[in-house]
PDB file of C-alpha atoms in Angstrom:
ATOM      1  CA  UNK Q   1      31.093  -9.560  -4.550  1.00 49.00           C
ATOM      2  CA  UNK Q   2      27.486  -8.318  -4.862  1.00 51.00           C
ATOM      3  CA  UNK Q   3      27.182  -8.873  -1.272  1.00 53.00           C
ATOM      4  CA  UNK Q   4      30.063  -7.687   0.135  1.00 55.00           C
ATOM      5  CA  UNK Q   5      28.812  -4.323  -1.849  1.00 56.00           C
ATOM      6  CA  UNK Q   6      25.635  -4.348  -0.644  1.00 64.00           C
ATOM      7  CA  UNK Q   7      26.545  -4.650   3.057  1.00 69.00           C
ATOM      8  CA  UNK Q   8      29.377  -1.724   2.796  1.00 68.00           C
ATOM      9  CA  UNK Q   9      26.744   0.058   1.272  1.00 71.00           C
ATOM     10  CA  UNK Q  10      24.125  -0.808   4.534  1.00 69.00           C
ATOM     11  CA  UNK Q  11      27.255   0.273   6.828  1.00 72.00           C
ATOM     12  CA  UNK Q  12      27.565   3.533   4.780  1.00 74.00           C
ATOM     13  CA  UNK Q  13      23.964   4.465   5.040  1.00 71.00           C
ATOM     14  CA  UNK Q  14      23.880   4.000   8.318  1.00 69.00           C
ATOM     15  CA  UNK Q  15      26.504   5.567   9.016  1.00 74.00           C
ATOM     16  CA  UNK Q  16      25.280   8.824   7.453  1.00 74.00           C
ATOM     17  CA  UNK Q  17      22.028   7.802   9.319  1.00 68.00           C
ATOM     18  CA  UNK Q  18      23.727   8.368  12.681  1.00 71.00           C
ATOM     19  CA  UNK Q  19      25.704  11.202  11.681  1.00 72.00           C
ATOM     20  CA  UNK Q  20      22.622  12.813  11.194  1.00 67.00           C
ATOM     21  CA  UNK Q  21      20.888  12.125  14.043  1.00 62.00           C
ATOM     22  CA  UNK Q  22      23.819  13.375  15.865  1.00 65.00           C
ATOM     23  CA  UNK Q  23      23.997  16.693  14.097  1.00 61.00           C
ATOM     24  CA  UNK Q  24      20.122  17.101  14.936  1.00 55.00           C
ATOM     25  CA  UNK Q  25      20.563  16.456  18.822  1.00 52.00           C
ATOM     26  CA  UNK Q  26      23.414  18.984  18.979  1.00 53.00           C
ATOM     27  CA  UNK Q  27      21.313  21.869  16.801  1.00 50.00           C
ATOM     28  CA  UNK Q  28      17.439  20.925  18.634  1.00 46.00           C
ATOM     29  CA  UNK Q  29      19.285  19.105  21.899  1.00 42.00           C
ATOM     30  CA  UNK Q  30      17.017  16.140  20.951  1.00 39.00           C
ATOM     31  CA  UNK Q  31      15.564  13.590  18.733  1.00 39.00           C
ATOM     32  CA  UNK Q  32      12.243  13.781  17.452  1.00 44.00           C
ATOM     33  CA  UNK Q  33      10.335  10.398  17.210  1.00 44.00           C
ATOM     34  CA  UNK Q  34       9.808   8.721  13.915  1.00 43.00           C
ATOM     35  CA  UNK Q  35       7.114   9.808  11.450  1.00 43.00           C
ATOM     36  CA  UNK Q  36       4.308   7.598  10.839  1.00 48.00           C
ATOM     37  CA  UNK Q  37       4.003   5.427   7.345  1.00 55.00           C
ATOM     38  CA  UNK Q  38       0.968   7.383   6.297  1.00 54.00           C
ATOM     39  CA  UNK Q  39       3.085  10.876   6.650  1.00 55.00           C
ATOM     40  CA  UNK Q  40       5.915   9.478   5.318  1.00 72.00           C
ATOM     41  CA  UNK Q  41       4.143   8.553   2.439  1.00 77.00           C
ATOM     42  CA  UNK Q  42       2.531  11.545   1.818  1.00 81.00           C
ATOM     43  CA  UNK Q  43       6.039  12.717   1.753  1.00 83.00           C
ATOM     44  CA  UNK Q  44       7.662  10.729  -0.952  1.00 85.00           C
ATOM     45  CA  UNK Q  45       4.526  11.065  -3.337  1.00 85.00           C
ATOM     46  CA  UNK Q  46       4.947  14.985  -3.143  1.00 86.00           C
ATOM     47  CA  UNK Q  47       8.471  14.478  -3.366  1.00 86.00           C
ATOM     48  CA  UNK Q  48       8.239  12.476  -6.457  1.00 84.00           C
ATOM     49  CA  UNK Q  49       5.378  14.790  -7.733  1.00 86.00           C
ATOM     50  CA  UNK Q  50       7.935  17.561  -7.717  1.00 87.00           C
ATOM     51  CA  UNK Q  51      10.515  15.563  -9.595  1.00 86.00           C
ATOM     52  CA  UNK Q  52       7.949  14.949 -12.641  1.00 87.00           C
ATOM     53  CA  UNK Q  53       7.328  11.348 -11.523  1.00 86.00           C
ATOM     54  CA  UNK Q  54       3.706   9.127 -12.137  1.00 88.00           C
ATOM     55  CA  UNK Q  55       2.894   7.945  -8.583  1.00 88.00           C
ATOM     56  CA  UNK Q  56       1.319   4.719  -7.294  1.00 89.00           C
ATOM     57  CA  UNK Q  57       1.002   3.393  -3.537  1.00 85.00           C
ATOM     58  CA  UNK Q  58      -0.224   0.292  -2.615  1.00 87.00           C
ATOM     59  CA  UNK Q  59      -2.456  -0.376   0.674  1.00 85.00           C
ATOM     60  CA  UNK Q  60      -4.803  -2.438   2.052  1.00 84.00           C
ATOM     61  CA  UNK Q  61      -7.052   0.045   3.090  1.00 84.00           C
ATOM     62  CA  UNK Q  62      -7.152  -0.553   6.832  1.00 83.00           C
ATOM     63  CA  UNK Q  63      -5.274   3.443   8.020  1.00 81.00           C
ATOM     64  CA  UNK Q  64      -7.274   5.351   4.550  1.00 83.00           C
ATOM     65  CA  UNK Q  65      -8.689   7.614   7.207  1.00 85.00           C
ATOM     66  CA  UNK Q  66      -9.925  11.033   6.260  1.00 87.00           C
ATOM     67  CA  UNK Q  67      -6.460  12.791   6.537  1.00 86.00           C
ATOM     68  CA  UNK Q  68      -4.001  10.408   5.694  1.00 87.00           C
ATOM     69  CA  UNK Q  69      -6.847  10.339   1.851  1.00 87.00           C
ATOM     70  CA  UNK Q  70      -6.510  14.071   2.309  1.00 89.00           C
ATOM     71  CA  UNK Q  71      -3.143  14.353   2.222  1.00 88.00           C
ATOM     72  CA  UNK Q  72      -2.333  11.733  -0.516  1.00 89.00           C
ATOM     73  CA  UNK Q  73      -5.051  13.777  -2.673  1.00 89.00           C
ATOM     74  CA  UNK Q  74      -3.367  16.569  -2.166  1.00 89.00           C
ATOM     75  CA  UNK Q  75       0.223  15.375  -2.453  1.00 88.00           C
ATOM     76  CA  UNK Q  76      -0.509  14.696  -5.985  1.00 89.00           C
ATOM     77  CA  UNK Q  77      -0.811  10.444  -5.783  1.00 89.00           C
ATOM     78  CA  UNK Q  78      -2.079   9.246  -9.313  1.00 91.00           C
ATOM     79  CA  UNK Q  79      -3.441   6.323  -8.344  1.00 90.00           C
ATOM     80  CA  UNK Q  80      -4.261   4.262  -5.104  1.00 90.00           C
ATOM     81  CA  UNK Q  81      -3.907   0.366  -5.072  1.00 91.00           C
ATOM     82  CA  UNK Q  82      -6.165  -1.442  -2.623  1.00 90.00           C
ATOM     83  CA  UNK Q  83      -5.408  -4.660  -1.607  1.00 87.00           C
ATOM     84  CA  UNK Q  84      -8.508  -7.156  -1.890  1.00 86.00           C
ATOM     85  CA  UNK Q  85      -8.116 -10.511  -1.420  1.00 81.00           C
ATOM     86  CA  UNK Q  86     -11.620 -11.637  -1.005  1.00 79.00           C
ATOM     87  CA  UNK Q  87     -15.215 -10.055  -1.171  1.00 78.00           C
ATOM     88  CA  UNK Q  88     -16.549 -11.058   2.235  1.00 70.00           C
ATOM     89  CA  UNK Q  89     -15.417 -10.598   5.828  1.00 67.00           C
ATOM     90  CA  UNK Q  90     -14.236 -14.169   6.384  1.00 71.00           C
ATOM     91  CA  UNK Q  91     -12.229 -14.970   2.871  1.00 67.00           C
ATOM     92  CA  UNK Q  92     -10.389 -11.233   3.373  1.00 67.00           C
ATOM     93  CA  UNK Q  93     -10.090 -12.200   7.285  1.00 64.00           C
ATOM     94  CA  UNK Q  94      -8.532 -15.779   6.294  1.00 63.00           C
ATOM     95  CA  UNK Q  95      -5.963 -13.560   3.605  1.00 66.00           C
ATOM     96  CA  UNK Q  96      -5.594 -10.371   5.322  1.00 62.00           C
ATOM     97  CA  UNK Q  97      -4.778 -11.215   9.143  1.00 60.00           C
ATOM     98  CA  UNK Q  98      -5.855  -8.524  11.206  1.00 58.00           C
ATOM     99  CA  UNK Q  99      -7.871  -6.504   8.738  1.00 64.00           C
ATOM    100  CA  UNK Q 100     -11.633  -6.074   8.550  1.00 80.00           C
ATOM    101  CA  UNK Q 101     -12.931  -5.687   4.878  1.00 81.00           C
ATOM    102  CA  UNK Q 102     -16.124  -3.565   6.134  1.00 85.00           C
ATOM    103  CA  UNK Q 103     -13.660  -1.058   7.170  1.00 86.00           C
ATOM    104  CA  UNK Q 104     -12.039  -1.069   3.660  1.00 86.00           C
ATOM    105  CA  UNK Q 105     -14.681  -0.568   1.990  1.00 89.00           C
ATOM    106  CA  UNK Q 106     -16.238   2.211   4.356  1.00 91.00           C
ATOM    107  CA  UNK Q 107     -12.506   3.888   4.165  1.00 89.00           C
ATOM    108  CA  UNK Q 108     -12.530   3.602   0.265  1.00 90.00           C
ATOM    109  CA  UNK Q 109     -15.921   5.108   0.004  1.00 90.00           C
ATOM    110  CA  UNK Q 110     -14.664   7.839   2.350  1.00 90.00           C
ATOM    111  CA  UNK Q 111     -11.728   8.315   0.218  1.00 87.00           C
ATOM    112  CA  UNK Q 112     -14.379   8.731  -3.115  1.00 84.00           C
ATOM    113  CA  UNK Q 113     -16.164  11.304  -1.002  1.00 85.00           C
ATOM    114  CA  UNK Q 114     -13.292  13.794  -0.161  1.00 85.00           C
ATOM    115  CA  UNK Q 115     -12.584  13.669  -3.908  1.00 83.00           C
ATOM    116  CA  UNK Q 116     -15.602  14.918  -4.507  1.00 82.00           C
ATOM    117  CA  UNK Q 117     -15.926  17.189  -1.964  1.00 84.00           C
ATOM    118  CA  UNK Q 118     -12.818  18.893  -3.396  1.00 82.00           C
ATOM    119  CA  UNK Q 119     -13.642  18.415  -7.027  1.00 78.00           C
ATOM    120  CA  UNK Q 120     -10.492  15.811  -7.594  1.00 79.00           C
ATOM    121  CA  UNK Q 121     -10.114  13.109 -10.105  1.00 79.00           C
ATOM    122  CA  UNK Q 122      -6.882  11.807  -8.866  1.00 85.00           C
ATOM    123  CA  UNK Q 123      -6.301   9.660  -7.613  1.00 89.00           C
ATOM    124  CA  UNK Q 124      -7.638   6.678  -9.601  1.00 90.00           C
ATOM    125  CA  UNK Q 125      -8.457   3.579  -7.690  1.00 92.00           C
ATOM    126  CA  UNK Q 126      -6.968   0.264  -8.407  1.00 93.00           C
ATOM    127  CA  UNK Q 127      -7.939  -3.022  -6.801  1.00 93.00           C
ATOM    128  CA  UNK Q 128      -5.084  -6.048  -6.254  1.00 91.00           C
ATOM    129  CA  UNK Q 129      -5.992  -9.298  -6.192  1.00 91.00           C
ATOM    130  CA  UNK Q 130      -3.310 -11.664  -4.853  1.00 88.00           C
ATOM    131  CA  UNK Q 131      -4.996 -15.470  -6.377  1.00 89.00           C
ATOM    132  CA  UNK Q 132      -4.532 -18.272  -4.549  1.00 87.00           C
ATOM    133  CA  UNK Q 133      -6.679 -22.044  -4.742  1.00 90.00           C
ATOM    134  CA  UNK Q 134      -7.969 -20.405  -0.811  1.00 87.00           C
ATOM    135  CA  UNK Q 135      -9.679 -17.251  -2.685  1.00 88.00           C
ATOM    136  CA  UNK Q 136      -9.802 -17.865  -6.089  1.00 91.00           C
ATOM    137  CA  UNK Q 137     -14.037 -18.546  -6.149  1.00 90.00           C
ATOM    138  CA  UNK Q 138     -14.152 -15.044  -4.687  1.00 89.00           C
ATOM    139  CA  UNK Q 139     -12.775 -13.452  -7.801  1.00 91.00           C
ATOM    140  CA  UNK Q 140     -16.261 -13.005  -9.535  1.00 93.00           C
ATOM    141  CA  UNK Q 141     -17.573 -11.295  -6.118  1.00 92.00           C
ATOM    142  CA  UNK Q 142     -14.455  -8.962  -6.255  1.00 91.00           C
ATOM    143  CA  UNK Q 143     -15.087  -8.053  -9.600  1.00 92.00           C
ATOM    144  CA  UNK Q 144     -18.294  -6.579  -8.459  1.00 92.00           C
ATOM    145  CA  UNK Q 145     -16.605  -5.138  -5.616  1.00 91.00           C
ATOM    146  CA  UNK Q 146     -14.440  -3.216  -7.994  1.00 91.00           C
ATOM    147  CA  UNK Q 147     -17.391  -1.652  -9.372  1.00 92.00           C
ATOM    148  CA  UNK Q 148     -19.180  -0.721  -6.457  1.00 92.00           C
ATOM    149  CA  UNK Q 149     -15.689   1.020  -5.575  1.00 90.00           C
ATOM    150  CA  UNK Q 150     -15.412   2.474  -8.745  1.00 92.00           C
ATOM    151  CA  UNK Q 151     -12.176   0.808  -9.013  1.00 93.00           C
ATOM    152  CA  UNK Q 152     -10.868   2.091 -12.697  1.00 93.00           C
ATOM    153  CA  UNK Q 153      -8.513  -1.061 -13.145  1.00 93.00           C
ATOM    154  CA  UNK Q 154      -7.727  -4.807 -11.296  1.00 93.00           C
ATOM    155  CA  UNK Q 155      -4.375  -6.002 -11.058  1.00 93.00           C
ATOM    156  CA  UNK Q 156      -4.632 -10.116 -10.291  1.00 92.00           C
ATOM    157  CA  UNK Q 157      -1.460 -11.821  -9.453  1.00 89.00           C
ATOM    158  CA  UNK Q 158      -0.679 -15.187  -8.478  1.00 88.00           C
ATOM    159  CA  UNK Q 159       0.801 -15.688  -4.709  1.00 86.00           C
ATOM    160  CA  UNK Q 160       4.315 -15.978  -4.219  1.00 85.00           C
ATOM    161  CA  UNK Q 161       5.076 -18.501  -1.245  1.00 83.00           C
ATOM    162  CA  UNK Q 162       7.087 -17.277   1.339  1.00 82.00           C
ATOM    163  CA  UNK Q 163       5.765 -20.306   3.948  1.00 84.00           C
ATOM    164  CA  UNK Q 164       5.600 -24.075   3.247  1.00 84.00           C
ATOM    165  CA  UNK Q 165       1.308 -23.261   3.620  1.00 83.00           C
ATOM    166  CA  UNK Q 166       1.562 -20.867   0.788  1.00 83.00           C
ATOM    167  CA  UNK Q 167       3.381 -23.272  -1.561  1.00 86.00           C
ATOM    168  CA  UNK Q 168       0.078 -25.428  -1.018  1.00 85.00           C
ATOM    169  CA  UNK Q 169      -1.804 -22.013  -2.433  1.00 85.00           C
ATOM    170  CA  UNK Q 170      -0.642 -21.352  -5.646  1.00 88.00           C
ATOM    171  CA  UNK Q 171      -2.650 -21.873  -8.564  1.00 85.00           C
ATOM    172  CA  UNK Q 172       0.049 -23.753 -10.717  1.00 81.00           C
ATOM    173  CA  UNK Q 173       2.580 -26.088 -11.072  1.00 73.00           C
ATOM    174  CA  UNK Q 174       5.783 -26.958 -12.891  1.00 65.00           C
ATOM    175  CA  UNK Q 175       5.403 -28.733 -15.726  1.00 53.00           C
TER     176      UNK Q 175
END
């Protein structure tokens, strides 16, 4: 039953999805391309910031440019997680395919400067920490990357395996 909900619910939404699009063509006579993540988000923490909400957002780091920080600043975000899943360029390589932890860092430090620049606390910094037996002996050396980042909490979680390789990564068994 739950499924049978949840997929007339999918086929409603997009309905109204298409509907919409529709009405947009006829008023503009076209379709504007989709909206980046990073303004998107922006969005939806204002958005929520109106309704009265607290507001995290999780990252790893790699888009933090200058205006996407700007914008979350000023949208109101209340704090910023930062995925780190190592402390040097190879472990975070080996976690986080495609990312480069120098740039990370050099974007969170960026972010800590335009908060200064316009006199903003918010929005606190948090680090996440995803453990596995691959990255675990980094932890100390992400600790002290917290610090240097001024990171005002850690959040460390255990993986949870989506591929048969992951299974092999998790940091405990079934008793």
């Amino acid at each position: 039953i739950a499924g049978s909900f949840a997929e007339y619910e999918k086929a409603r939404l997009v309905s109204k999805l298409k509907a919409a699009r529709q009405r947009k063509r006829s008023a503009a006579g076209k379709c504007e391309g989709r909206k980046s993540h990073a303004e998107r988000n922006q969005e939806m923490v204002a958005e929520a910031k109106r309704a009265g909400c607290r507001v995290e957002l999780i990252t790893n780091g790699t888009l933090l440019d200058v205006n996407v920080s700007k914008g979350l600043v000023e949208a109101g975000l209340d704090l910023l997680w930062v995925s780190l899943d190592g402390a040097n360029s190879e472990s975070y390589a080996d976690v986080r395919l495609g990312a480069a932890l120098p740039q990370v860092i050099k974007n969170v430090e960026s972010f800590h400067s335009l908060q200064r620049t316009i006199d903003s606390q918010k929005p606190e910094i948090g680090i996440a920490f995803v453990a596995m037996k691959r990255n675990i002996g980094e932890l100390p050396a992400v600790l002290r990357l917290c610090t240097r980042l001024r990171a005002s909490r850690i959040l460390i979680s255990n993986v949870l395996p989506y591929t048969e390789e992951l299974c092999g990564q998790v940091l405990y068994s079934r008793v």
